[in-house]
Coordinates of C-alpha atoms and ligand atoms in Angstrom, one line a residue:
M1 CA 74.8 45.7 24.9
I2 CA 72.4 44.5 22.2
T3 CA 73.9 42.1 19.7
D4 CA 72.4 40.0 17.0
V5 CA 73.8 36.9 18.8
I6 CA 71.8 34.4 20.7
N7 CA 74.1 32.7 23.2
T8 CA 77.8 32.6 22.9
N9 CA 78.3 29.6 25.1
E10 CA 75.9 27.6 23.0
I11 CA 77.6 28.4 19.7
K12 CA 81.0 27.5 20.9
K13 CA 80.1 23.9 21.4
V14 CA 79.5 23.1 17.8
D15 CA 81.7 23.0 14.6
P16 CA 83.3 26.4 14.2
V17 CA 81.6 27.6 10.9
F18 CA 79.3 25.2 9.1
G19 CA 77.9 23.9 12.4
Q20 CA 76.9 27.3 13.8
L21 CA 73.3 27.7 14.7
S22 CA 73.1 30.6 12.3
F23 CA 74.6 28.8 9.4
D24 CA 71.9 28.4 6.8
N25 CA 73.7 26.9 3.7
H26 CA 75.7 30.1 3.1
E27 CA 77.6 29.8 -0.2
Q28 CA 80.8 31.4 0.9
I29 CA 82.4 32.9 4.1
V30 CA 85.5 34.9 3.7
F31 CA 87.8 35.8 6.6
C32 CA 89.9 38.9 5.9
N33 CA 93.0 39.9 7.9
D34 CA 95.6 42.6 7.4
K35 CA 98.3 43.1 10.0
D36 CA 99.4 46.6 8.8
T37 CA 96.0 48.2 9.0
G38 CA 94.6 46.0 11.8
L39 CA 91.7 44.9 9.6
K40 CA 89.8 41.9 10.8
A41 CA 86.7 41.3 8.8
I42 CA 84.3 38.6 7.7
I43 CA 82.3 38.7 4.5
G44 CA 79.3 36.4 4.4
I45 CA 77.7 35.4 1.0
H46 CA 74.5 33.6 1.8
N47 CA 72.9 33.2 -1.6
T48 CA 73.5 34.5 -5.2
V49 CA 70.6 32.8 -7.0
L50 CA 68.8 36.1 -7.8
G51 CA 72.0 38.1 -8.4
P52 CA 75.2 39.3 -6.7
A53 CA 75.1 39.3 -2.9
L54 CA 74.6 42.9 -1.8
G55 CA 74.6 44.0 1.8
G56 CA 76.2 46.6 4.0
T57 CA 79.3 46.4 6.1
R58 CA 79.0 46.7 9.9
M59 CA 81.8 47.9 12.1
W60 CA 81.3 46.8 15.7
Q61 CA 83.3 46.0 18.8
Y62 CA 82.2 42.4 19.2
A63 CA 82.9 40.7 22.5
N64 CA 84.6 37.9 20.5
E65 CA 84.9 36.4 17.1
W66 CA 82.0 34.0 17.6
E67 CA 79.7 37.0 17.9
A68 CA 81.1 38.6 14.8
L69 CA 80.7 35.3 12.8
N70 CA 77.1 34.8 14.0
D71 CA 76.2 38.4 13.2
V72 CA 77.5 38.1 9.6
L73 CA 75.7 34.7 9.2
R74 CA 72.4 36.1 10.4
L75 CA 72.7 39.4 8.6
S76 CA 73.7 38.0 5.2
R77 CA 70.8 35.5 5.3
G78 CA 68.4 38.3 6.1
M79 CA 69.7 40.2 3.0
T80 CA 68.8 37.3 0.8
F81 CA 65.2 37.4 1.8
K82 CA 65.0 41.2 1.9
S83 CA 66.0 41.5 -1.7
A84 CA 63.9 38.5 -2.7
I85 CA 60.7 39.9 -1.2
T86 CA 61.3 43.4 -2.5
G87 CA 61.6 42.0 -6.1
L88 CA 65.2 43.0 -6.6
N89 CA 67.6 40.9 -8.6
L90 CA 70.1 40.6 -5.8
G91 CA 71.4 37.9 -3.6
G92 CA 72.2 38.2 0.1
G93 CA 75.5 39.2 1.6
K94 CA 76.9 41.2 4.4
A95 CA 80.3 42.0 6.0
V96 CA 81.4 42.8 9.5
I97 CA 84.6 44.5 10.5
I98 CA 85.7 43.7 14.1
G99 CA 86.6 46.9 15.9
D100 CA 85.5 50.3 17.2
A101 CA 84.3 52.5 14.4
K102 CA 85.1 55.7 16.3
S103 CA 88.7 54.9 17.2
Q104 CA 89.9 52.1 14.9
K105 CA 88.4 53.1 11.5
T106 CA 91.1 54.6 9.2
P107 CA 91.1 55.3 5.4
E108 CA 93.9 52.7 5.0
L109 CA 91.7 50.1 6.8
M110 CA 88.7 50.9 4.6
K111 CA 90.7 50.7 1.4
K112 CA 92.2 47.3 2.5
F113 CA 88.7 46.1 3.2
G114 CA 87.8 47.3 -0.3
E115 CA 90.6 45.2 -1.8
F116 CA 89.1 42.1 -0.2
V117 CA 85.7 43.0 -1.6
H118 CA 87.4 43.4 -5.0
S119 CA 89.0 40.0 -4.8
L120 CA 85.5 38.5 -4.9
S121 CA 85.0 39.8 -8.4
G122 CA 81.5 41.2 -7.8
R123 CA 80.0 38.2 -6.1
Y124 CA 79.7 40.5 -3.1
I125 CA 78.8 44.2 -3.3
T126 CA 79.1 46.3 -0.2
A127 CA 77.3 49.4 1.2
E128 CA 76.9 51.1 4.6
D129 CA 75.6 49.5 7.8
V130 CA 76.1 50.4 11.5
G131 CA 79.4 52.2 12.1
M132 CA 79.8 53.2 8.4
E133 CA 79.3 56.5 6.6
T134 CA 78.9 57.5 2.9
A135 CA 82.5 58.8 3.1
D136 CA 83.8 55.3 4.0
M137 CA 82.1 53.9 0.9
D138 CA 83.7 56.6 -1.2
L139 CA 87.1 55.3 0.1
V140 CA 86.2 51.7 -0.8
R141 CA 85.2 53.0 -4.3
E142 CA 88.8 54.1 -4.8
V143 CA 89.8 50.4 -4.9
T144 CA 86.8 48.6 -6.2
P145 CA 83.6 49.2 -8.3
F146 CA 81.8 46.6 -6.2
V147 CA 80.4 49.2 -3.7
T148 CA 77.2 51.2 -3.4
G149 CA 76.0 53.9 -1.1
I150 CA 78.6 56.3 -2.3
S151 CA 78.1 60.1 -2.4
E152 CA 75.8 61.7 -4.8
S153 CA 78.7 63.9 -5.9
K154 CA 80.5 60.7 -6.9
G155 CA 77.6 59.3 -8.9
G156 CA 76.0 57.4 -6.0
A157 CA 72.5 57.5 -4.6
G158 CA 73.8 58.9 -1.3
N159 CA 73.0 57.9 2.3
P160 CA 70.3 55.2 2.2
S161 CA 69.1 55.8 5.8
P162 CA 66.4 58.4 5.1
V163 CA 64.9 56.0 2.5
T164 CA 65.1 53.1 4.9
A165 CA 63.3 55.3 7.5
Y166 CA 60.6 56.1 5.0
G167 CA 60.0 52.4 4.3
V168 CA 59.9 51.6 8.0
F169 CA 57.3 54.4 8.4
M170 CA 55.3 52.9 5.5
G171 CA 55.5 49.4 7.1
M172 CA 54.5 50.8 10.5
K173 CA 51.5 52.6 9.1
A174 CA 50.4 49.4 7.4
A175 CA 50.8 47.4 10.6
A176 CA 48.8 50.1 12.4
K177 CA 46.0 49.8 9.8
F178 CA 46.0 46.1 10.4
K179 CA 45.9 46.3 14.2
F180 CA 44.0 49.5 14.9
G181 CA 41.9 49.8 11.7
S182 CA 43.5 53.1 10.8
D183 CA 47.0 54.0 9.6
V184 CA 46.9 57.4 11.2
L185 CA 49.6 57.6 13.8
E186 CA 48.5 60.8 15.4
D187 CA 48.4 60.4 19.2
K188 CA 49.8 56.9 19.0
T189 CA 52.7 56.4 21.5
V190 CA 55.8 55.2 19.6
Y191 CA 59.0 54.2 21.3
V192 CA 62.0 54.5 19.0
Q193 CA 65.0 52.6 20.3
G194 CA 68.1 53.8 18.6
I195 CA 68.1 57.3 17.1
G196 CA 71.0 56.9 14.7
H197 CA 70.9 57.5 10.9
V198 CA 67.6 55.7 10.4
G199 CA 66.0 56.3 13.9
E200 CA 66.3 60.1 13.7
S201 CA 64.7 60.2 10.2
L202 CA 61.9 57.9 11.5
V203 CA 61.4 60.3 14.5
E204 CA 60.9 63.1 11.9
H205 CA 58.2 61.3 10.0
L206 CA 56.4 60.3 13.3
T207 CA 56.5 63.8 14.8
N208 CA 55.3 65.3 11.5
E209 CA 52.3 63.0 11.8
G210 CA 51.6 64.0 15.4
A211 CA 52.6 60.7 17.1
K212 CA 53.8 60.9 20.7
V213 CA 57.4 59.9 20.2
V214 CA 59.6 58.6 23.0
I215 CA 63.3 58.1 22.2
A216 CA 65.9 55.8 23.7
D217 CA 69.6 55.5 23.0
I218 CA 72.9 54.8 24.7
N219 CA 74.3 58.1 23.3
E220 CA 73.2 60.8 25.7
A221 CA 74.3 63.7 23.5
R222 CA 72.3 62.4 20.6
L223 CA 69.2 62.0 22.8
E224 CA 69.4 65.7 23.8
Q225 CA 70.0 66.8 20.2
V226 CA 67.2 64.8 18.6
S227 CA 64.8 65.6 21.5
K228 CA 65.4 69.3 21.0
K229 CA 65.1 69.1 17.2
Y230 CA 61.7 67.2 17.1
G231 CA 60.2 67.7 20.6
A232 CA 60.4 64.0 21.3
S233 CA 60.5 62.8 25.0
I234 CA 63.6 61.1 26.2
Y235 CA 63.1 57.7 27.9
K236 CA 64.6 57.8 31.3
G237 CA 63.5 54.4 32.8
N238 CA 65.5 51.2 32.8
D239 CA 63.0 48.7 31.3
L240 CA 61.7 50.0 28.1
Y241 CA 60.1 46.8 27.1
A242 CA 57.7 46.9 30.0
E243 CA 56.4 50.4 29.2
E244 CA 52.9 51.1 28.0
M245 CA 53.1 52.0 24.3
D246 CA 51.2 51.5 21.1
I247 CA 54.2 50.8 18.9
Y248 CA 57.8 49.7 19.6
A249 CA 60.3 50.6 16.9
P250 CA 63.6 48.8 17.3
C251 CA 66.2 50.9 15.4
A252 CA 69.4 50.0 17.2
L253 CA 70.7 46.4 16.8
G254 CA 69.0 43.1 16.5
A255 CA 67.5 40.3 18.8
T256 CA 65.8 42.7 21.2
V257 CA 62.7 40.5 21.0
N258 CA 64.0 37.6 23.0
D259 CA 63.3 35.3 25.9
D260 CA 64.0 38.0 28.4
T261 CA 61.9 40.8 26.8
I262 CA 59.0 39.1 25.0
Y263 CA 56.7 38.4 28.0
K264 CA 57.1 42.0 29.2
L265 CA 56.1 43.7 26.0
K266 CA 53.1 45.9 26.2
A267 CA 53.4 47.2 22.6
K268 CA 50.6 46.3 20.2
V269 CA 52.7 46.7 17.1
I270 CA 56.4 46.1 16.5
A271 CA 57.8 47.9 13.5
G272 CA 61.4 49.1 13.2
A273 CA 64.6 49.2 11.2
A274 CA 66.9 46.9 13.0
N275 CA 67.8 43.6 11.3
N276 CA 66.9 40.3 12.9
Q277 CA 64.7 41.7 15.6
L278 CA 63.4 38.3 16.7
A279 CA 66.2 36.4 18.5
V280 CA 64.7 33.1 17.3
E281 CA 62.4 33.7 14.4
E282 CA 59.8 31.0 14.6
K283 CA 59.6 30.8 18.4
H284 CA 59.4 34.5 19.1
G285 CA 57.2 35.1 16.1
H286 CA 54.6 32.6 17.5
I287 CA 54.7 34.1 21.0
L288 CA 54.0 37.6 19.6
Q289 CA 51.1 36.2 17.5
E290 CA 49.6 34.4 20.6
H291 CA 49.8 37.7 22.5
G292 CA 48.1 39.6 19.7
I293 CA 51.2 41.7 19.0
V294 CA 51.5 42.6 15.3
Y295 CA 55.0 42.2 14.0
A296 CA 55.9 43.8 10.8
P297 CA 58.8 41.6 9.4
D298 CA 62.1 43.6 9.7
F299 CA 63.5 42.4 6.4
L300 CA 60.4 43.5 4.6
I301 CA 59.9 47.0 6.0
N302 CA 63.6 48.0 6.2
A303 CA 64.2 47.4 2.5
G304 CA 64.3 51.1 1.6
G305 CA 68.0 51.2 2.0
I306 CA 68.6 48.3 -0.4
I307 CA 66.1 49.9 -2.9
N308 CA 68.2 53.1 -2.7
V309 CA 71.5 51.4 -3.3
Y310 CA 70.1 49.1 -6.0
A311 CA 69.3 52.3 -8.0
E312 CA 73.0 52.8 -8.3
L313 CA 73.3 49.5 -10.1
E314 CA 70.2 49.8 -12.2
G315 CA 70.4 53.5 -12.9
Y316 CA 66.9 54.5 -11.7
G317 CA 66.2 57.8 -10.1
K318 CA 64.8 59.2 -6.8
Q319 CA 61.2 59.1 -8.0
E320 CA 61.4 55.4 -8.7
I321 CA 63.2 54.8 -5.4
M322 CA 60.4 56.4 -3.5
R323 CA 57.7 54.6 -5.5
K324 CA 59.3 51.2 -4.8
T325 CA 59.7 52.2 -1.1
E326 CA 56.1 53.2 -0.8
N327 CA 55.1 49.8 -2.0
I328 CA 56.3 48.5 1.4
Y329 CA 52.9 49.7 2.7
D330 CA 50.8 47.4 0.4
T331 CA 53.2 44.4 0.8
T332 CA 53.2 44.6 4.6
L333 CA 49.4 44.8 4.7
E334 CA 49.1 41.9 2.3
I335 CA 51.5 39.8 4.3
L336 CA 49.8 40.5 7.6
E337 CA 46.4 39.6 6.1
S338 CA 47.7 36.4 4.5
A339 CA 49.5 35.4 7.7
K340 CA 46.2 35.8 9.6
A341 CA 44.2 33.8 7.0
N342 CA 46.8 31.0 6.9
E343 CA 47.3 31.0 10.7
I344 CA 51.1 31.4 10.3
T345 CA 53.4 34.1 11.6
A346 CA 53.9 37.3 9.5
N347 CA 57.6 36.4 9.4
R348 CA 56.9 33.0 8.0
A349 CA 54.4 34.4 5.5
A350 CA 57.1 36.9 4.3
L351 CA 59.8 34.2 4.1
N352 CA 57.5 31.9 2.1
I353 CA 57.1 34.5 -0.6
A354 CA 60.9 35.2 -0.7
Q355 CA 61.8 31.5 -0.7
T356 CA 59.3 30.8 -3.5
R357 CA 60.8 33.5 -5.7
I358 CA 64.3 32.1 -5.1
A359 CA 63.3 28.5 -5.8
Q360 CA 61.6 29.6 -9.0
R361 CA 64.6 31.5 -10.2
K362 CA 66.9 28.5 -9.3
K363 CA 64.7 26.3 -11.5
E364 CA 64.8 28.8 -14.4
N365 CA 68.6 29.1 -14.1
S366 CA 69.1 25.4 -14.2
K367 CA 67.2 25.0 -17.5
Ligands
NAD1 P1 73.4 53.9 13.5 O1 74.7 53.3 13.9 O2 73.4 55.2 12.8 O3 72.4 54.0 14.7 C1 72.3 53.1 15.7 C2 71.9 53.8 17.0 O4 71.5 52.8 18.0 C3 73.0 54.7 17.5 O5 72.5 55.9 17.9 C4 73.4 53.9 18.8 O6 73.9 54.7 19.8 C5 72.1 53.2 19.2 N1 72.3 52.1 20.1 C6 73.2 51.1 20.1 N2 73.0 50.2 21.1 C7 71.8 50.7 21.7 C8 71.1 50.2 22.8 N3 71.5 49.1 23.5 N4 70.0 50.9 23.2 C9 69.6 52.0 22.5 N5 70.3 52.5 21.5 C10 71.4 51.8 21.1 O7 72.7 52.8 12.6 P2 71.5 53.0 11.5 O8 72.1 53.1 10.2 O9 70.6 54.0 12.0 O10 70.8 51.5 11.6 C11 70.0 51.1 12.6 C12 69.5 49.7 12.5 O11 68.8 49.6 11.2 C13 70.6 48.7 12.4 O12 70.2 47.5 13.0 C14 70.8 48.5 10.9 O13 71.4 47.2 10.6 C15 69.4 48.6 10.4 N6 69.3 49.0 9.0 C16 69.8 50.1 8.6 C17 69.7 50.5 7.3 C18 70.2 51.8 6.7 O14 69.9 52.2 5.6 N7 71.1 52.5 7.5 C19 69.0 49.7 6.4 C20 68.4 48.5 6.9 C21 68.6 48.2 8.2

């Protein structure tokens, strides 16, 4: 199983919360428990300097609570930088619900979770992530206004995943332009790992452009379905990372670029939707750079979803959503070029911009 967690044994040795490897001065961490519905959730608020902490809720069957805690710490931090680099007035937050979304998610559990979100008075605003549907957010909306990603029929901007996929496609094209000199993806071999809500929509963009798309997923039925719909090839091997490919698009869970996979990678570009693709940002970012593999920072190119849900708060429409998402192309290209000029990783270059924006706002706020 892929998780966004680095090493459970390592993280157990340190102080339970503030001493975690993934703890990065998070403002608030809320543990939520409800015996009647079986809800066990953690809400992580990383930073609220730019605005309320907005980020989706993930429901996942974690191996243990350490994994869940580290996931929420890493994911909420990522949201801070995603919103900052995208120019949104939002902070970073995220929530995880421990459990199997297929068998343990009930309307009562979702509403109870909504009550916990409500208790934070808007410091945290939720939305969908892995294991969540628009209908779940509609349930949360029944008990709190601090939720986005609700149905269009209920005044929301709808499912953010197609917009996320479009942004990833833009970021991928920019990374291709940087690496290959052209952003045309026709005949490029692209491996899409994870063909869920975002992955499938990305496959559609890629096949429309004439790319050779190979899909991988743990869900056999979905593989058949998506392959049939778009004519994509199904990956049947057992070591995807070692395959010859032009572009690797991680669209399942995070940390797939890690000590085990990084030296096998033959891809020339990595651009996908998954959050926290680099298990250890600086270390793995540097190794990719040394190997000439262009990495389009995840928190930059997967911002389409947050742009979509931000529209619900700011009241802008589809046209503006798509315009802001299209900007991901220019920002990605600028960041890749600046990273090269300054001899730093693309991830570092993107973080520098995001952190500078937060620091400036903090200074303004304290005046
Ligand atoms: P999803 O749950 O709809 O899809 C995930 C897919 O990955 C599923 O089909 C699942 O079977 C597959 N998968 C899980 N483990 C796998 C493995 N080991 N190998 C191959 N496939 C595996 O989720 P989604 O909404 O499409 O999101 C995908 C990723 O993008 C997540 O990391 C999410 O955090 C990130 N993301 C999503 C959005 C959004 O708008 N939905 C926005 C930003 C980032």
